[in-house]
Each structure stands twice: as C-alpha cells, then as structure tokens.
Amino acid sequence: MGMDSDLFCEGLVRRFGNNAAVDHVSFDVPAGTFFSILGPSGCGKTTLLRMLAGFDKPDDGNIHIRGQRMNDVPPNHRPVNMVFQHLALFPTMSVGDNIGYGLKRRKIPLAERRKRTARVLEQVGLPDLEHRNPQELSGGQRQRVALARCLVLEPTLLLLDEPLGALDLKLREQMKVELKHLQKQFGTTFVYITHDQSEAMVMSDQVAVMRDGRFDQVAPPEELYREPETPFVAGFVGDNNRLSGELLAVRDNLADVRLDDGTLVQGRVASDNLKRGQRAELYIRPESLVLSGDALNSGYSAMQATVRTTLFDGANSRVEAECGGQPVYARLPQDGSAPRLSADSSIRLAWNPTLARVFGADSL
Ligand code: ATP
C-alpha cells in the first residue's frame, strides 16, 4: 500500500480559476493492476491523467511512482508512457521503425532494438508486419502497434486516454478483451480513462468512479455493480431502476420505503443516517426483478405495475412498465415459461430486498 505501490496519489488538486477540475483525489494502484478512471464528460479525467504524465502540475498534493515523488519530474523523465485516442503513428515509417523509435531515442544499440521490436510484435500478435506502413494496417492492428510502441519501452505505468474511442463498435468489443489480455501478459500497470462503463467493467481490476473532480468509489467491477456506495454510482454503472418515496422505517439493515402511490417496498440500507420521514430512493437492477404470483416469493418485496411495452432482446425480454407514475423495467429470461405481456396488462414485480439499495435522496 501507499509508497510501495506503482502509483500513489495523495490529495491531488488542479484548479482552473475558481473551479477545481481535480478536487483532493487520493488513490493507490498496486503493481500489475488494470486501473480505470470512469466518469462522465467534464468530470476531470483528462486533467488527472495529464498530471500523472507530467504535462500539467498539481496545485496541491503529491504523485508518487514506485515511491518516488514525481511532482517536479518532467514527462520524459517519468517511467510513464501514454496511448492517446488518436494514436499518432509516424505514417512514413514502417511498423518496425515506429516501434523502435523510442528505443533509438534512448540510444539502445541497433541489434538490441531489432530484438526487442521483434519480440514485442510477436507478443501483440503481429509477428509478420514489421515492414508494413501504418496505412496498410487495419484499425485494430494500428491500435496494437501503438500499444507495442509504448510497451517496448517497459514503462512502470501505461496511461491510456480513451484509446478505443475512435474504433467502430465491433472492433471495440474485440479490443476490450485483447487489451485486458495484453495487460496481464505484460504485467504492466495500466491507468485507463473512459466514460464508457462497459469498457471499464470488462477490463479493470479496479475502477474509480469520478464525478465533479472527486472519486465517488474505488472498487473492483463486481463490487461497484453489487454494492454501489452512492446514488451516482448506482445510476452510472450498469442499468438500474430508481424508485422515489418516503422512508418509513429501518430495521435489521433493511429500509421500508413508501412510494408516492402508496406502495410499500423494501431494500438494503445503503447510506448512513437515514431518518424516518425523509425522501429516499430505492435502486433495483432490471435482472433482479421477477414476475410474481400472489402467494409466491414470501419475504420478497413487490409492487403492482402496468406494462407499457415488451421488447424482445435475445435471451431476455425487456419489459417496460410503470408503477405509480414511475418508470420501471425488468429483464426477464426468455425461457419459454414467461407469459406474453401485452401493453396495459397489470403485473406484479417482486425482488429479494437484499438486492435493492436504499439511499437518502439528499446523498447525491
Ligand atoms: P472528457 O471526457 O469530455 O474529456 P474529462 O473528464 O476528461 O472530460 P477534463 O478535460 O479533465 O474532463 O475537464 C474537467 C473540467 O476542467 C471541465 O470543467 C473543463 O472545462 C475544465 N478544464 C479542463 N482544462 C481546462 C483548461 N485548460 N482551462 C480551463 N478549464 C479547463
């Protein structure tokens, strides 16, 4: 932890005028971690990454890489490389020369450069393309060359600024898996910024969810999904239904909430200091909702809802419904047993209360 980590940031601040783009951010990235910073446009991701790379200086706080304070170290002296969204491969140089460029600048002898270039090309799965020009490659191959060009320098940290953003959907899906695989193969610590939660969830060991210059939560993907600590994380990571109402009671870590149409529902307490009578929000995942007959599922929380539309979605059907004026949707498995739900039919949706999370409405 801390000073032993590949990256350790303490109270980082970067202000532009009166606005803090990065506002007292502290975190710790152990060696070999795929660490993502996930947040909406304008939350401060790029500003944070630029400080790690050394292109910008913090107004306050410290950056340590492998225990060494980096604040005053210029970018080219940091053990860090960066992959940008619009990767700038040199168009007139061969793939091999592109990859060897950084080694040449470091005055590594030719024979050694050739050896390392060939090895890294092999590792990224492009062993035969050394003599091609970048224009003669596919988008995915170019991406791998850009990565190889950084990885060949064996940085302690590789910073990635939405590197998949410019790729088409299919290639992006494929590269997600490949990037994760490459990161594990090389063992390099990755710091990856993205606004795409599915990218962050698929690839990362740890995800920091960033909002307004701060980290809301730092956790492994599964934990972010199952145990969001703030309503923002609950709403930003994966799909979620949000139902508003009034908090009636709390016992055994379960909260009773009365929705605005009078329905009584239950979920696990997710914020501190919930008080009776306050406004509250219950979050329940679409896949946690089940159709319930009257006597079924004792101990489950349930509500009456009116179907608006049912959409076929491959293995599931997506049922969009309404409960007391609030939209709610369920993802029900298409296992043949599900009844056809026509518009305006009335259904009962139920859930295990321990799968729902209740926040105070003011905790956003
Ligand atoms: P995106 O996903 O759109 O790239 P981001 O999360 O990377 O967004 P930043 O680019 O870090 O966000 O910007 C964070 C905030 O700081 C924004 O409000 C932005 O307007 C502001 N900001 C960034 N750079 C500057 C600058 N050089 N001068 C003034 N304000 C800036």
Coordinates of C-alpha atoms and ligand atoms in Angstrom, one line a residue:
M1 CA 0.0 0.0 0.0
G2 CA 1.0 3.7 -0.4
M3 CA 4.6 4.2 -1.1
D4 CA 5.2 0.6 -2.2
S5 CA 2.6 0.9 -5.0
D6 CA 3.3 1.6 -8.6
L7 CA 1.2 4.7 -8.3
F8 CA 0.2 6.6 -5.2
C9 CA -1.6 9.9 -5.3
E10 CA -2.3 12.0 -2.3
G11 CA -4.8 14.9 -2.1
L12 CA -4.3 15.9 -5.8
V13 CA -5.8 19.2 -6.7
R14 CA -5.9 21.1 -10.0
R15 CA -7.8 24.3 -10.3
F16 CA -8.9 26.4 -13.3
G17 CA -10.0 29.8 -12.0
N18 CA -12.5 29.0 -9.2
N19 CA -13.3 25.6 -10.5
A20 CA -11.4 22.6 -9.1
A21 CA -11.2 20.1 -12.1
V22 CA -9.5 17.7 -9.8
D23 CA -10.5 18.1 -6.2
H24 CA -8.5 16.3 -3.5
V25 CA -8.2 12.9 -5.1
S26 CA -6.2 10.2 -3.4
F27 CA -5.7 6.7 -4.6
D28 CA -3.3 3.8 -4.7
V29 CA -2.5 1.5 -7.7
P30 CA -0.6 -1.7 -6.8
A31 CA 1.8 -3.2 -9.4
G32 CA 0.2 -5.1 -12.2
T33 CA -3.3 -3.6 -11.8
F34 CA -5.6 -2.6 -14.6
F35 CA -7.0 0.6 -13.0
S36 CA -9.7 2.6 -14.7
I37 CA -11.0 6.0 -14.1
L38 CA -14.6 6.2 -15.2
G39 CA -16.7 9.2 -15.3
P40 CA -18.9 11.5 -17.5
S41 CA -17.6 14.2 -19.8
G42 CA -16.0 17.1 -17.9
C43 CA -15.5 15.2 -14.5
G44 CA -11.8 15.8 -14.6
K45 CA -10.3 12.5 -16.0
T46 CA -8.1 14.1 -18.6
T47 CA -6.8 16.7 -16.2
L48 CA -5.9 13.9 -13.8
L49 CA -4.2 11.8 -16.4
R50 CA -2.2 14.9 -17.7
M51 CA -0.8 15.4 -14.2
L52 CA 0.2 11.7 -14.0
A53 CA 2.0 12.1 -17.3
G54 CA 3.7 15.3 -16.2
F55 CA 2.0 17.6 -18.9
D56 CA 0.4 19.5 -16.1
K57 CA 1.2 20.3 -12.5
P58 CA -1.0 19.8 -9.4
D59 CA -1.8 22.9 -7.4
D60 CA -1.7 20.7 -4.3
G61 CA -1.0 17.1 -3.4
N62 CA 1.6 14.6 -4.4
I63 CA 2.2 12.0 -7.1
H64 CA 4.5 9.0 -6.3
I65 CA 5.5 6.4 -8.8
R66 CA 7.2 3.4 -7.1
G67 CA 7.8 5.5 -4.0
Q68 CA 9.4 8.4 -5.9
R69 CA 7.8 11.8 -5.8
M70 CA 7.1 12.9 -9.4
N71 CA 5.6 16.4 -9.0
D72 CA 8.7 18.2 -10.4
V73 CA 9.9 15.5 -12.7
P74 CA 9.4 16.4 -16.4
P75 CA 7.3 14.0 -18.6
N76 CA 10.3 12.5 -20.5
H77 CA 12.0 11.5 -17.2
R78 CA 8.9 9.8 -15.7
P79 CA 8.7 5.9 -16.1
V80 CA 5.4 6.5 -17.9
N81 CA 4.0 6.2 -21.4
M82 CA 0.7 7.4 -22.8
V83 CA -1.6 6.0 -25.5
F84 CA -3.9 8.5 -27.0
Q85 CA -7.3 8.1 -28.6
H86 CA -6.0 9.5 -31.9
L87 CA -2.8 7.5 -32.0
A88 CA -0.1 9.3 -33.8
L89 CA 1.9 6.6 -35.6
F90 CA 4.5 8.1 -38.0
P91 CA 2.9 7.4 -41.4
T92 CA 6.1 7.3 -43.4
M93 CA 7.9 4.9 -41.1
S94 CA 7.5 1.1 -41.1
V95 CA 5.8 -0.6 -38.2
G96 CA 9.2 -1.8 -37.0
D97 CA 10.7 1.7 -37.1
N98 CA 7.6 3.1 -35.3
I99 CA 8.1 0.7 -32.5
G100 CA 11.9 1.1 -32.4
Y101 CA 11.7 4.9 -32.4
G102 CA 11.6 5.3 -28.6
L103 CA 14.4 2.8 -28.1
K104 CA 16.5 4.7 -30.7
R105 CA 15.9 7.9 -28.8
R106 CA 17.2 6.1 -25.7
K107 CA 20.3 5.2 -27.6
I108 CA 19.7 1.5 -27.4
P109 CA 22.1 -0.2 -30.0
L110 CA 20.5 -1.4 -33.3
A111 CA 20.8 -5.2 -32.6
E112 CA 19.1 -4.9 -29.3
R113 CA 16.4 -2.6 -30.8
R114 CA 15.7 -5.2 -33.5
K115 CA 15.4 -8.0 -31.0
R116 CA 13.1 -6.1 -28.7
T117 CA 10.9 -4.9 -31.6
A118 CA 10.5 -8.4 -33.0
R119 CA 9.7 -9.7 -29.5
V120 CA 7.0 -7.1 -28.8
L121 CA 5.4 -7.6 -32.2
E122 CA 5.2 -11.3 -31.5
Q123 CA 3.6 -10.5 -28.2
V124 CA 0.9 -8.3 -29.6
G125 CA 0.2 -10.9 -32.3
L126 CA 1.6 -9.1 -35.3
P127 CA 4.9 -11.0 -36.0
D128 CA 4.9 -10.6 -39.8
L129 CA 4.0 -6.9 -40.1
E130 CA 7.3 -5.3 -39.2
H131 CA 8.0 -3.9 -42.7
R132 CA 4.5 -2.6 -43.4
N133 CA 3.5 1.0 -43.3
P134 CA 0.8 2.1 -40.8
Q135 CA -1.6 2.9 -43.7
E136 CA -1.5 -0.8 -44.7
L137 CA -2.9 -1.9 -41.4
S138 CA -6.5 -2.4 -40.1
G139 CA -7.7 -0.2 -37.3
G140 CA -7.2 -2.9 -34.7
Q141 CA -3.7 -3.7 -36.0
R142 CA -2.8 0.0 -35.8
Q143 CA -4.0 0.0 -32.2
R144 CA -1.8 -2.9 -31.3
V145 CA 1.2 -1.2 -32.9
A146 CA 0.5 1.9 -30.9
L147 CA 0.4 -0.2 -27.7
A148 CA 3.6 -2.2 -28.7
R149 CA 5.4 1.1 -29.3
C150 CA 4.7 2.0 -25.6
L151 CA 5.1 -1.4 -24.1
V152 CA 8.5 -2.0 -25.7
L153 CA 9.9 0.8 -23.5
E154 CA 8.8 -1.2 -20.4
P155 CA 7.2 1.7 -18.6
T156 CA 6.2 1.3 -14.9
L157 CA 2.8 2.9 -15.8
L158 CA 1.0 3.0 -19.1
L159 CA -1.6 5.7 -19.3
L160 CA -4.4 5.2 -21.8
D161 CA -6.7 8.1 -22.8
E162 CA -9.9 6.5 -24.3
P163 CA -7.8 4.5 -26.8
L164 CA -10.8 2.6 -28.1
G165 CA -13.0 5.7 -28.7
A166 CA -12.2 6.1 -32.4
L167 CA -12.9 2.4 -33.3
D168 CA -16.1 1.0 -34.6
L169 CA -18.3 -1.0 -32.2
K170 CA -17.3 -4.5 -33.3
L171 CA -13.6 -3.8 -33.1
R172 CA -14.0 -2.0 -29.8
E173 CA -15.7 -5.1 -28.3
Q174 CA -12.8 -7.3 -29.6
M175 CA -10.1 -4.8 -28.4
K176 CA -11.5 -4.7 -24.9
V177 CA -10.8 -8.3 -24.4
E178 CA -7.4 -8.1 -26.2
L179 CA -6.3 -5.1 -24.1
K180 CA -7.1 -6.9 -20.9
H181 CA -5.2 -9.9 -22.1
L182 CA -2.2 -7.9 -23.1
Q183 CA -2.1 -6.1 -19.8
K184 CA -2.0 -9.4 -17.9
Q185 CA 0.6 -10.8 -20.3
F186 CA 3.0 -7.8 -19.9
G187 CA 2.1 -7.3 -16.2
T188 CA 2.4 -3.5 -16.8
T189 CA 0.3 -1.3 -14.6
F190 CA -2.4 0.4 -16.7
V191 CA -4.3 3.6 -15.8
Y192 CA -7.1 3.8 -18.3
I193 CA -9.6 6.7 -18.6
T194 CA -13.0 6.3 -20.1
H195 CA -16.6 7.5 -20.0
D196 CA -17.8 4.1 -21.1
Q197 CA -18.8 2.0 -18.1
S198 CA -18.9 -1.3 -20.1
E199 CA -15.3 -0.8 -21.1
A200 CA -14.2 -0.1 -17.5
M201 CA -16.3 -3.1 -16.2
V202 CA -14.9 -5.6 -18.6
M203 CA -11.2 -4.8 -18.4
S204 CA -10.4 -3.5 -15.0
D205 CA -9.2 -4.9 -11.7
Q206 CA -10.2 -1.7 -10.0
V207 CA -12.5 1.1 -11.2
A208 CA -12.6 4.6 -9.7
V209 CA -15.9 6.3 -10.5
M210 CA -15.2 10.0 -10.8
R211 CA -17.7 12.9 -10.6
D212 CA -17.1 16.6 -10.3
G213 CA -13.4 16.3 -9.7
R214 CA -13.7 13.6 -7.0
F215 CA -13.7 9.9 -6.7
D216 CA -17.1 8.6 -5.5
Q217 CA -16.0 5.0 -5.1
V218 CA -12.9 2.9 -5.9
A219 CA -13.7 -0.9 -6.1
P220 CA -13.4 -4.0 -8.3
P221 CA -16.2 -4.1 -11.0
E222 CA -18.3 -6.7 -9.3
E223 CA -18.4 -4.7 -6.1
L224 CA -19.3 -1.5 -7.9
Y225 CA -22.2 -3.3 -9.5
R226 CA -23.4 -5.1 -6.4
E227 CA -22.6 -2.6 -3.7
P228 CA -22.7 0.9 -5.1
E229 CA -21.9 3.4 -2.3
T230 CA -23.6 6.4 -3.8
P231 CA -26.7 7.0 -5.9
F232 CA -24.4 8.4 -8.7
V233 CA -22.5 5.1 -8.9
A234 CA -25.8 3.1 -8.7
G235 CA -27.1 5.1 -11.7
F236 CA -23.9 5.3 -13.7
V237 CA -22.7 1.8 -13.5
G238 CA -25.0 -0.7 -15.3
D239 CA -28.7 -0.3 -15.7
N240 CA -30.8 0.4 -12.6
N241 CA -34.3 1.3 -11.7
R242 CA -34.8 4.2 -9.4
L243 CA -37.9 4.5 -7.3
S244 CA -38.6 7.5 -5.1
G245 CA -40.6 7.7 -2.0
E246 CA -40.5 8.4 1.8
L247 CA -38.5 6.4 4.3
L248 CA -40.9 4.8 6.8
A249 CA -38.6 2.7 9.0
V250 CA -35.2 1.0 9.2
R251 CA -34.6 -2.4 10.9
D252 CA -32.1 -5.1 10.5
N253 CA -30.3 -3.1 7.8
L254 CA -33.5 -3.1 5.7
A255 CA -35.4 0.1 4.9
D256 CA -39.1 0.4 4.3
V257 CA -39.9 3.0 1.6
R258 CA -43.4 4.2 0.7
L259 CA -43.5 5.0 -2.9
D260 CA -45.5 8.1 -4.0
D261 CA -48.5 5.9 -5.0
G262 CA -48.6 4.3 -1.5
T263 CA -46.9 1.0 -2.4
L264 CA -44.6 -0.2 0.3
V265 CA -41.2 -1.6 -0.8
Q266 CA -38.0 -2.8 0.8
G267 CA -34.3 -2.7 0.2
R268 CA -31.0 -2.7 2.0
V269 CA -29.8 0.4 3.7
A270 CA -27.0 2.0 1.5
S271 CA -26.4 5.4 3.1
D272 CA -25.6 6.4 6.7
N273 CA -28.0 8.3 8.9
L274 CA -31.2 7.6 7.1
K275 CA -34.1 9.3 9.0
R276 CA -37.7 8.4 9.2
G277 CA -39.8 10.7 7.0
Q278 CA -37.0 11.7 4.7
R279 CA -37.1 11.3 0.9
A280 CA -35.4 8.2 -0.2
E281 CA -34.5 6.3 -3.4
L282 CA -34.6 2.6 -3.9
Y283 CA -32.4 1.2 -6.7
I284 CA -33.1 -2.3 -8.1
R285 CA -31.5 -3.9 -11.1
P286 CA -33.7 -4.9 -14.0
E287 CA -32.4 -8.5 -13.8
S288 CA -33.2 -8.7 -10.1
L289 CA -37.0 -8.3 -10.8
V290 CA -39.1 -11.4 -11.2
L291 CA -42.8 -11.8 -12.1
S292 CA -44.6 -12.9 -9.0
G293 CA -47.9 -14.8 -8.5
D294 CA -49.8 -13.7 -5.4
A295 CA -48.5 -16.4 -3.0
L296 CA -45.1 -16.7 -4.5
N297 CA -41.8 -15.4 -3.1
S298 CA -42.5 -14.9 0.6
G299 CA -40.1 -12.4 2.1
Y300 CA -39.9 -10.7 -1.3
S301 CA -40.8 -7.1 -1.8
A302 CA -43.3 -6.5 -4.6
M303 CA -45.2 -3.9 -6.5
Q304 CA -48.1 -3.7 -8.9
A305 CA -47.1 -2.3 -12.3
T306 CA -48.7 -1.6 -15.6
V307 CA -46.9 -2.9 -18.7
R308 CA -46.1 -0.3 -21.4
T309 CA -44.1 -2.3 -23.9
T310 CA -42.3 -5.6 -24.1
L311 CA -39.2 -5.7 -26.3
F312 CA -37.5 -8.8 -27.5
D313 CA -33.8 -8.7 -26.5
G314 CA -32.3 -12.0 -27.5
A315 CA -32.1 -14.2 -24.4
N316 CA -34.3 -11.8 -22.4
S317 CA -37.4 -9.8 -22.9
R318 CA -37.2 -6.3 -21.7
V319 CA -40.5 -5.3 -20.0
E320 CA -41.0 -1.6 -19.7
A321 CA -43.7 -0.8 -17.1
E322 CA -44.9 1.9 -14.8
C323 CA -45.6 1.9 -11.1
G324 CA -47.4 4.9 -9.7
G325 CA -46.1 7.2 -12.4
Q326 CA -42.5 6.0 -12.1
P327 CA -41.0 4.0 -14.9
V328 CA -39.5 0.6 -14.1
Y329 CA -38.1 -2.0 -16.4
A330 CA -37.4 -5.7 -15.9
R331 CA -35.2 -8.0 -17.8
L332 CA -36.9 -11.4 -17.8
P333 CA -35.3 -14.6 -19.2
Q334 CA -36.9 -15.9 -22.4
D335 CA -37.1 -19.5 -21.1
G336 CA -40.5 -20.2 -22.6
S337 CA -42.3 -20.1 -19.3
A338 CA -42.7 -16.3 -19.4
P339 CA -46.3 -15.3 -20.2
R340 CA -46.8 -12.9 -23.1
L341 CA -47.2 -9.5 -21.5
S342 CA -49.3 -7.2 -23.6
A343 CA -49.5 -3.4 -23.2
D344 CA -51.7 -2.2 -20.3
S345 CA -51.7 -5.6 -18.6
S346 CA -51.2 -5.5 -14.9
I347 CA -48.2 -7.4 -13.4
R348 CA -46.7 -7.9 -10.1
L349 CA -42.9 -7.4 -10.0
A350 CA -41.0 -8.8 -7.0
W351 CA -37.5 -8.8 -5.7
N352 CA -35.3 -10.1 -2.9
P353 CA -34.9 -6.9 -0.7
T354 CA -31.3 -7.6 -0.1
L355 CA -30.6 -7.0 -3.8
A356 CA -32.1 -3.5 -3.7
R357 CA -30.3 -0.5 -2.2
V358 CA -31.9 2.5 -0.5
F359 CA -30.2 5.9 -0.4
G360 CA -31.3 9.1 1.2
A361 CA -32.4 11.4 -1.6
D362 CA -30.0 14.1 -0.4
S363 CA -27.0 11.8 -0.6
L364 CA -26.3 12.6 -4.3
Ligands
ATP1 P1 -14.0 14.4 -21.4 O1 -14.4 13.0 -21.1 O2 -15.0 15.2 -22.0 O3 -12.6 14.5 -22.0 P2 -12.8 14.9 -18.7 O4 -13.5 14.1 -17.7 O5 -11.6 14.5 -19.3 O6 -13.9 15.1 -19.9 P3 -11.4 17.4 -18.2 O7 -11.0 17.6 -19.6 O8 -10.4 16.9 -17.2 O9 -12.7 16.4 -18.2 O10 -12.1 18.7 -17.7 C1 -12.5 18.9 -16.3 C2 -13.0 20.3 -16.1 O11 -11.9 21.2 -16.2 C3 -14.0 20.8 -17.1 O12 -15.0 21.6 -16.5 C4 -13.2 21.6 -18.1 O13 -14.0 22.6 -18.7 C5 -12.1 22.2 -17.2 N1 -10.8 22.4 -17.9 C6 -10.0 21.5 -18.4 N2 -8.9 22.0 -18.9 C7 -9.0 23.4 -18.7 C8 -8.2 24.5 -19.0 N3 -7.0 24.3 -19.6 N4 -8.6 25.7 -18.7 C9 -9.8 25.9 -18.1 N5 -10.6 24.9 -17.7 C10 -10.3 23.6 -18.0

